[in-house]
């Protein structure tokens, strides 16, 4: 059967060149970067090269990049360590309603442990409006954490403006840029970012490795305690092969960013327009202008996302839905509810996120298969027969 992978916001395949760069550090170059002998020095050198490659991608200094076990850990460190180490200045933090659970649940953890949390609403496109942030700021606000782009609906936030509002109030600004690093340009200096989380496996690198950018001068402690690795900011022997892979992935992403973005924008537009043209009662979600290249998110009325995924999977098409049905209870996506969709529409969500290996022919195949799937599922829906067929 064909395999058509359109779930690049969940993860991406490891690029062949990335894998090749990692091989020596999985085999002969097994040194511990903390060792002073030759094997240790070779590993250390590889680590520092990767740090420069990742720093270049976001216009940071390499001394501002700290490797972590992934995006989730970077988000946890940014939020928990920053709040705990600056609690004497204030215990209020602000985030948005559409964050990834790695941010939302971390903020919630702090709230349960004596911190004060404000969760900002978004508008119907999924944008956090700077005026809304402005109104939520208190004298004791120390951190604002707003994601760069949303993983479900693709919307890109006005980060520079949001960071400016935070800074005017004396708060630091963190962004979960896991969906955007390597996909669209990021300049931490120009955008006024103090803390930024990135992850390797969303940009054709290996899983289990990411980084936290910490602007020089920002006071933040560590989350993992132990050895003196990562300039005492993240204890634990470094994942050298993973870091080397992340570095290589970052360099490749930087070199081909413009071409890939243009290609994915074209494919994404064709796919979205095709879906809207061929399938009635369909709503495109998110900001159609300001969005991650190749991210297509829609809701089909009178069908259920989980059923669409199963049907697509039977054709070899791999996608995802905001409506994840586990343990029988259907929780519609918090993101789709936050942009104001009623639960019954949010239940019919489908996310197709394209990557550099997808082809126009694959788009045509999806546009041939998907309308049939939706039409068949709707035939089984009593809601559609009663209300939607008109
Ligand atoms: C994937 C993702 C994460 C989690 O990153 P991991 O490296 O998988 O831990 C966090 N935030 C967003 C927006 C993501 O897309």
Coordinates of C-alpha atoms and ligand atoms in Angstrom, one line a residue:
X1 CA 0.0 0.0 0.0
X2 CA 1.0 3.6 -0.5
X3 CA 2.4 5.6 2.4
X4 CA 1.5 9.2 2.4
X5 CA 2.8 11.0 5.5
X6 CA 1.1 14.3 6.1
X7 CA 1.7 14.7 9.9
X8 CA 4.8 16.8 10.0
X9 CA 3.6 18.8 13.0
X10 CA 3.7 15.6 15.0
X11 CA 7.2 14.6 13.8
X12 CA 9.3 14.4 10.7
X13 CA 11.5 11.7 9.2
X14 CA 15.2 11.9 10.0
X15 CA 17.0 13.4 7.0
X16 CA 19.6 11.0 5.5
X17 CA 22.4 13.6 5.9
X18 CA 21.4 14.0 9.5
X19 CA 21.6 10.3 10.1
X20 CA 25.0 10.1 8.4
X21 CA 26.4 12.9 10.6
X22 CA 25.3 11.0 13.7
X23 CA 26.8 7.6 12.8
X24 CA 30.3 8.3 14.0
X25 CA 29.0 9.5 17.4
X26 CA 27.0 6.3 17.8
X27 CA 30.0 4.2 17.0
X28 CA 33.7 5.1 17.2
X29 CA 33.4 8.6 18.7
X30 CA 31.7 7.5 21.9
X31 CA 33.5 9.8 24.2
X32 CA 31.9 11.7 27.2
X33 CA 32.3 15.4 26.4
X34 CA 33.3 16.0 30.1
X35 CA 36.4 13.7 29.8
X36 CA 39.7 15.4 29.2
X37 CA 41.2 12.7 27.0
X38 CA 41.1 12.6 23.2
X39 CA 37.7 10.8 22.9
X40 CA 36.2 13.3 25.3
X41 CA 37.7 16.2 23.4
X42 CA 36.3 14.9 20.1
X43 CA 32.8 14.6 21.6
X44 CA 33.1 18.1 23.1
X45 CA 34.2 19.5 19.7
X46 CA 31.1 18.0 18.0
X47 CA 28.9 19.4 20.7
X48 CA 30.2 22.9 20.2
X49 CA 29.9 22.7 16.5
X50 CA 26.2 21.7 16.8
X51 CA 25.6 24.5 19.3
X52 CA 26.9 27.0 16.6
X53 CA 24.7 25.4 14.0
X54 CA 21.6 25.7 16.2
X55 CA 22.5 29.3 17.3
X56 CA 22.9 30.4 13.7
X57 CA 19.4 29.3 12.9
X58 CA 17.8 31.7 15.4
X59 CA 20.5 34.4 15.3
X60 CA 21.7 33.7 18.9
X61 CA 25.2 33.5 20.3
X62 CA 26.2 29.9 20.8
X63 CA 26.8 30.5 24.5
X64 CA 23.0 31.2 24.7
X65 CA 22.0 27.7 23.5
X66 CA 21.5 24.9 26.0
X67 CA 20.7 21.4 24.9
X68 CA 17.8 19.6 26.6
X69 CA 16.0 16.3 26.1
X70 CA 13.5 17.9 23.8
X71 CA 11.0 20.7 23.4
X72 CA 9.0 19.6 26.4
X73 CA 11.9 19.8 28.8
X74 CA 12.9 23.2 27.3
X75 CA 9.4 24.5 28.0
X76 CA 9.4 23.1 31.5
X77 CA 12.8 24.7 32.3
X78 CA 11.9 28.1 30.8
X79 CA 8.7 28.3 32.8
X80 CA 9.4 26.5 36.1
X81 CA 13.0 27.6 36.5
X82 CA 12.4 31.1 35.5
X83 CA 9.4 31.5 37.8
X84 CA 11.0 29.8 40.8
X85 CA 14.3 31.8 40.4
X86 CA 12.5 35.1 40.1
X87 CA 9.7 34.5 42.7
X88 CA 11.1 37.3 44.8
X89 CA 10.2 39.7 42.0
X90 CA 6.7 38.5 41.5
X91 CA 4.7 35.2 41.2
X92 CA 2.4 36.0 38.3
X93 CA 2.8 34.4 34.8
X94 CA 0.8 34.7 31.7
X95 CA 0.2 32.3 28.8
X96 CA -2.4 31.7 26.2
X97 CA -5.3 29.3 25.8
X98 CA -3.9 27.6 22.7
X99 CA -0.5 26.5 24.0
X100 CA 0.8 23.0 23.7
X101 CA 0.2 20.9 26.8
X102 CA 4.0 21.1 27.5
X103 CA 3.4 24.8 28.3
X104 CA -0.2 24.7 29.6
X105 CA 0.3 21.8 32.0
X106 CA 3.6 23.3 33.3
X107 CA 1.9 26.6 34.0
X108 CA -1.0 24.8 35.7
X109 CA 1.6 22.9 37.9
X110 CA 3.0 26.2 39.1
X111 CA -0.5 27.6 39.7
X112 CA -1.2 24.6 42.0
X113 CA 2.0 25.3 43.8
X114 CA 1.3 28.9 44.8
X115 CA 1.9 30.9 41.6
X116 CA -0.7 33.2 40.0
X117 CA -1.6 32.3 36.4
X118 CA -3.5 34.1 33.7
X119 CA -4.5 32.2 30.5
X120 CA -5.2 34.7 27.7
X121 CA -8.0 34.1 25.2
X122 CA -7.3 34.3 21.4
X123 CA -9.4 35.8 18.6
X124 CA -11.2 33.6 16.0
X125 CA -8.0 33.3 13.9
X126 CA -6.1 32.0 17.0
X127 CA -4.1 35.2 17.5
X128 CA -3.2 36.5 21.0
X129 CA -3.8 40.3 20.6
X130 CA -1.2 42.5 22.1
X131 CA -3.9 44.7 23.7
X132 CA -5.3 41.7 25.5
X133 CA -1.9 40.9 26.9
X134 CA -1.4 44.5 27.9
X135 CA -4.6 44.4 30.0
X136 CA -3.6 41.2 31.7
X137 CA -0.3 42.4 33.0
X138 CA 0.1 43.1 36.7
X139 CA 2.9 44.7 38.6
X140 CA 4.0 41.2 39.8
X141 CA 4.0 39.7 36.3
X142 CA 7.5 38.1 35.8
X143 CA 7.0 35.9 32.7
X144 CA 4.9 35.9 29.6
X145 CA 4.9 32.6 27.5
X146 CA 3.2 32.7 24.1
X147 CA 3.9 30.1 21.4
X148 CA 5.3 31.3 18.1
X149 CA 3.0 29.1 16.0
X150 CA 0.3 26.7 16.9
X151 CA 0.7 23.1 16.2
X152 CA -3.0 22.5 15.4
X153 CA -4.2 25.5 13.4
X154 CA -0.8 26.9 12.2
X155 CA -1.4 30.5 13.3
X156 CA 1.7 32.5 13.8
X157 CA 1.7 35.0 16.6
X158 CA 2.9 38.7 16.5
X159 CA 5.9 37.7 18.7
X160 CA 7.8 41.0 18.5
X161 CA 4.8 43.0 19.6
X162 CA 3.9 40.6 22.4
X163 CA 7.5 40.6 23.7
X164 CA 7.6 44.4 23.6
X165 CA 4.4 44.6 25.8
X166 CA 6.0 42.1 28.2
X167 CA 9.2 44.1 28.4
X168 CA 7.5 47.4 29.0
X169 CA 6.0 45.8 32.1
X170 CA 9.4 44.4 33.2
X171 CA 8.5 40.8 32.5
X172 CA 10.6 38.3 30.5
X173 CA 9.3 36.8 27.3
X174 CA 9.4 33.0 26.5
X175 CA 8.2 31.5 23.2
X176 CA 7.6 27.8 22.4
X177 CA 9.0 28.0 18.8
X178 CA 8.9 24.3 18.3
X179 CA 6.6 24.5 15.2
X180 CA 8.6 27.4 13.7
X181 CA 12.3 26.9 14.3
X182 CA 13.8 25.9 11.0
X183 CA 10.5 26.4 9.2
X184 CA 10.2 30.2 9.1
X185 CA 12.9 32.8 9.9
X186 CA 13.5 33.5 13.6
X187 CA 15.8 36.3 14.9
X188 CA 15.8 36.2 18.7
X189 CA 17.4 39.7 18.8
X190 CA 15.1 41.4 16.4
X191 CA 12.0 39.8 18.0
X192 CA 13.0 40.6 21.6
X193 CA 12.9 37.0 22.8
X194 CA 14.4 36.1 26.2
X195 CA 13.7 32.4 26.2
X196 CA 12.9 30.1 23.3
X197 CA 12.2 26.4 23.1
X198 CA 13.1 24.4 20.0
X199 CA 13.0 20.7 19.2
X200 CA 15.0 18.6 16.7
X201 CA 12.4 16.0 15.6
X202 CA 10.2 18.6 14.0
X203 CA 12.9 19.6 11.6
X204 CA 14.1 16.3 10.2
X205 CA 16.4 15.6 13.2
X206 CA 16.3 12.8 15.8
X207 CA 13.8 12.6 18.6
X208 CA 14.7 13.3 22.3
X209 CA 16.8 16.3 21.7
X210 CA 16.0 20.0 21.8
X211 CA 17.3 23.2 23.2
X212 CA 16.5 26.2 25.3
X213 CA 17.8 29.6 24.2
X214 CA 18.5 31.8 27.2
X215 CA 19.4 35.4 26.4
X216 CA 22.6 36.5 28.0
X217 CA 21.8 38.2 31.3
X218 CA 18.5 36.4 31.9
X219 CA 18.5 34.9 35.3
X220 CA 17.2 31.4 35.2
X221 CA 18.3 28.3 37.1
X222 CA 18.3 24.7 36.0
X223 CA 15.6 22.1 36.1
X224 CA 17.8 19.0 36.0
X225 CA 20.3 19.0 38.9
X226 CA 23.5 17.1 39.0
X227 CA 26.7 17.5 37.0
X228 CA 28.1 20.7 35.5
X229 CA 27.1 20.0 31.9
X230 CA 25.7 22.7 29.6
X231 CA 27.5 25.5 31.6
X232 CA 25.7 24.3 34.7
X233 CA 22.3 24.9 33.2
X234 CA 21.3 21.3 32.4
X235 CA 22.8 18.4 34.3
X236 CA 23.3 14.9 32.8
X237 CA 25.7 13.4 30.2
X238 CA 24.9 15.0 26.9
X239 CA 23.1 13.1 24.1
X240 CA 26.0 13.5 21.8
X241 CA 24.6 11.7 18.7
X242 CA 21.3 13.5 19.2
X243 CA 23.0 16.9 19.5
X244 CA 25.1 16.3 16.4
X245 CA 21.9 15.3 14.5
X246 CA 20.1 18.4 15.8
X247 CA 23.0 20.6 14.7
X248 CA 23.1 19.1 11.2
X249 CA 19.3 19.3 10.9
X250 CA 19.4 23.0 11.9
X251 CA 22.0 23.8 9.3
X252 CA 20.1 22.0 6.6
X253 CA 16.9 23.7 7.6
X254 CA 18.6 27.1 7.5
X255 CA 20.0 26.5 4.0
X256 CA 16.8 25.3 2.4
X257 CA 14.3 27.3 4.5
X258 CA 13.2 29.8 1.8
X259 CA 12.8 27.1 -1.0
X260 CA 11.0 24.7 1.3
X261 CA 8.6 27.3 2.7
X262 CA 7.7 28.5 -0.9
X263 CA 7.1 24.9 -2.0
X264 CA 5.0 24.0 1.1
X265 CA 3.0 27.2 0.8
X266 CA 2.1 26.2 -2.7
X267 CA 1.2 22.6 -1.9
X268 CA -0.7 23.7 1.2
X269 CA -2.8 26.2 -0.7
X270 CA -3.6 23.7 -3.3
X271 CA -4.7 21.2 -0.8
X272 CA -6.8 23.6 1.3
X273 CA -8.5 25.1 -1.7
X274 CA -9.2 21.7 -3.2
X275 CA -10.8 20.5 0.1
X276 CA -12.9 23.6 0.4
X277 CA -14.0 23.4 -3.3
X278 CA -14.8 19.7 -3.3
X279 CA -16.3 19.2 0.2
X280 CA -19.4 21.2 1.3
X281 CA -19.9 22.2 5.0
X282 CA -16.2 22.6 5.6
X283 CA -14.5 25.3 7.7
X284 CA -10.8 26.2 7.3
X285 CA -9.3 27.0 10.8
X286 CA -6.6 29.3 11.9
X287 CA -5.1 32.3 10.1
X288 CA -4.9 31.7 6.4
X289 CA -2.3 34.4 5.8
X290 CA 0.0 34.1 8.8
X291 CA 0.5 30.4 9.1
X292 CA 3.2 27.7 9.2
X293 CA 4.0 26.7 5.6
X294 CA 2.2 23.5 4.5
X295 CA -0.1 23.4 7.5
X296 CA -3.7 22.7 6.5
X297 CA -6.4 22.5 9.2
X298 CA -10.1 22.2 8.6
X299 CA -13.3 21.1 10.3
X300 CA -15.9 19.0 8.5
X301 CA -19.4 19.4 9.8
X302 CA -21.4 16.2 10.6
X303 CA -18.4 13.9 10.9
X304 CA -16.0 12.9 13.6
X305 CA -12.2 13.5 13.3
X306 CA -11.3 10.1 14.6
X307 CA -13.4 8.3 11.9
X308 CA -11.7 10.4 9.2
X309 CA -8.3 9.4 10.4
X310 CA -9.1 5.7 10.4
X311 CA -10.5 5.9 6.9
X312 CA -7.6 7.9 5.6
X313 CA -5.2 5.4 7.3
X314 CA -6.9 2.6 5.3
X315 CA -5.7 4.4 2.2
X316 CA -2.2 4.9 3.6
X317 CA -2.7 8.6 4.3
X318 CA -1.4 9.6 7.7
X319 CA -2.8 12.8 9.3
X320 CA -4.1 13.9 12.7
X321 CA -7.1 15.5 14.3
X322 CA -7.5 17.8 17.2
X323 CA -10.2 15.5 18.5
X324 CA -8.3 12.6 20.0
X325 CA -10.6 9.9 21.3
X326 CA -8.8 7.9 23.9
X327 CA -10.6 5.8 26.5
X328 CA -14.0 6.4 24.8
X329 CA -14.5 10.0 26.0
X330 CA -14.2 12.5 23.2
X331 CA -12.5 15.7 24.2
X332 CA -12.5 18.3 21.5
X333 CA -9.2 20.2 21.1
X334 CA -8.7 23.0 23.5
X335 CA -7.3 25.0 20.6
X336 CA -10.4 24.7 18.5
X337 CA -12.7 25.6 21.4
X338 CA -10.5 28.6 22.2
X339 CA -11.0 30.0 18.7
X340 CA -14.7 29.8 19.3
X341 CA -15.8 26.7 17.4
X342 CA -18.7 24.8 19.0
X343 CA -17.7 21.3 20.2
X344 CA -19.7 19.5 17.6
X345 CA -17.7 21.3 14.8
X346 CA -14.4 20.9 16.7
X347 CA -15.1 17.1 16.7
X348 CA -14.8 17.0 12.9
X349 CA -11.3 18.4 12.7
X350 CA -8.6 17.3 10.4
X351 CA -4.9 18.5 10.3
X352 CA -2.7 17.7 7.3
X353 CA 0.8 19.0 7.8
X354 CA 3.0 18.8 4.8
X355 CA 6.8 18.2 4.6
X356 CA 9.5 18.6 2.0
X357 CA 9.1 15.1 0.7
X358 CA 5.4 15.4 -0.1
X359 CA 4.6 15.8 -3.8
X360 CA 1.9 17.4 -5.8
X361 CA 0.8 14.0 -7.0
X362 CA 0.1 13.1 -3.3
X363 CA -2.0 16.2 -2.9
X364 CA -4.1 15.0 -5.9
X365 CA -4.5 11.6 -4.4
X366 CA -5.7 13.0 -1.1
X367 CA -8.1 15.3 -3.0
X368 CA -9.5 12.3 -4.8
X369 CA -9.9 10.1 -1.7
X370 CA -10.9 12.6 1.0
X371 CA -14.2 13.8 -0.5
X372 CA -15.4 10.2 -0.9
X373 CA -14.5 9.5 2.8
X374 CA -16.4 12.5 4.1
X375 CA -19.4 11.8 1.9
X376 CA -19.5 8.2 3.1
X377 CA -19.2 9.1 6.7
X378 CA -21.8 11.7 6.4
X379 CA -24.2 9.2 4.9
X380 CA -24.0 7.4 8.2
X381 CA -24.6 10.5 10.3
X382 CA -28.1 11.1 11.5
X383 CA -27.3 14.7 12.0
X384 CA -26.3 15.1 8.4
X385 CA -29.5 13.5 7.1
X386 CA -31.7 15.7 9.3
X387 CA -29.9 19.0 9.0
X388 CA -27.1 19.1 6.6
X389 CA -28.4 17.8 3.3
X390 CA -30.2 21.1 2.5
Ligands
LIG1 C1 6.1 18.8 19.4 C2 5.8 20.0 20.2 C3 6.2 20.1 21.6 C4 6.9 19.0 22.3 O1 8.3 18.8 21.8 P1 9.0 17.4 22.1 O2 10.4 17.7 21.5 O3 8.3 16.4 21.4 O4 9.1 17.2 23.6 C5 5.9 21.3 22.3 N1 5.3 22.3 21.7 C6 4.9 22.3 20.4 C7 4.2 23.5 19.8 C8 5.1 21.1 19.7 O5 4.7 21.1 18.4

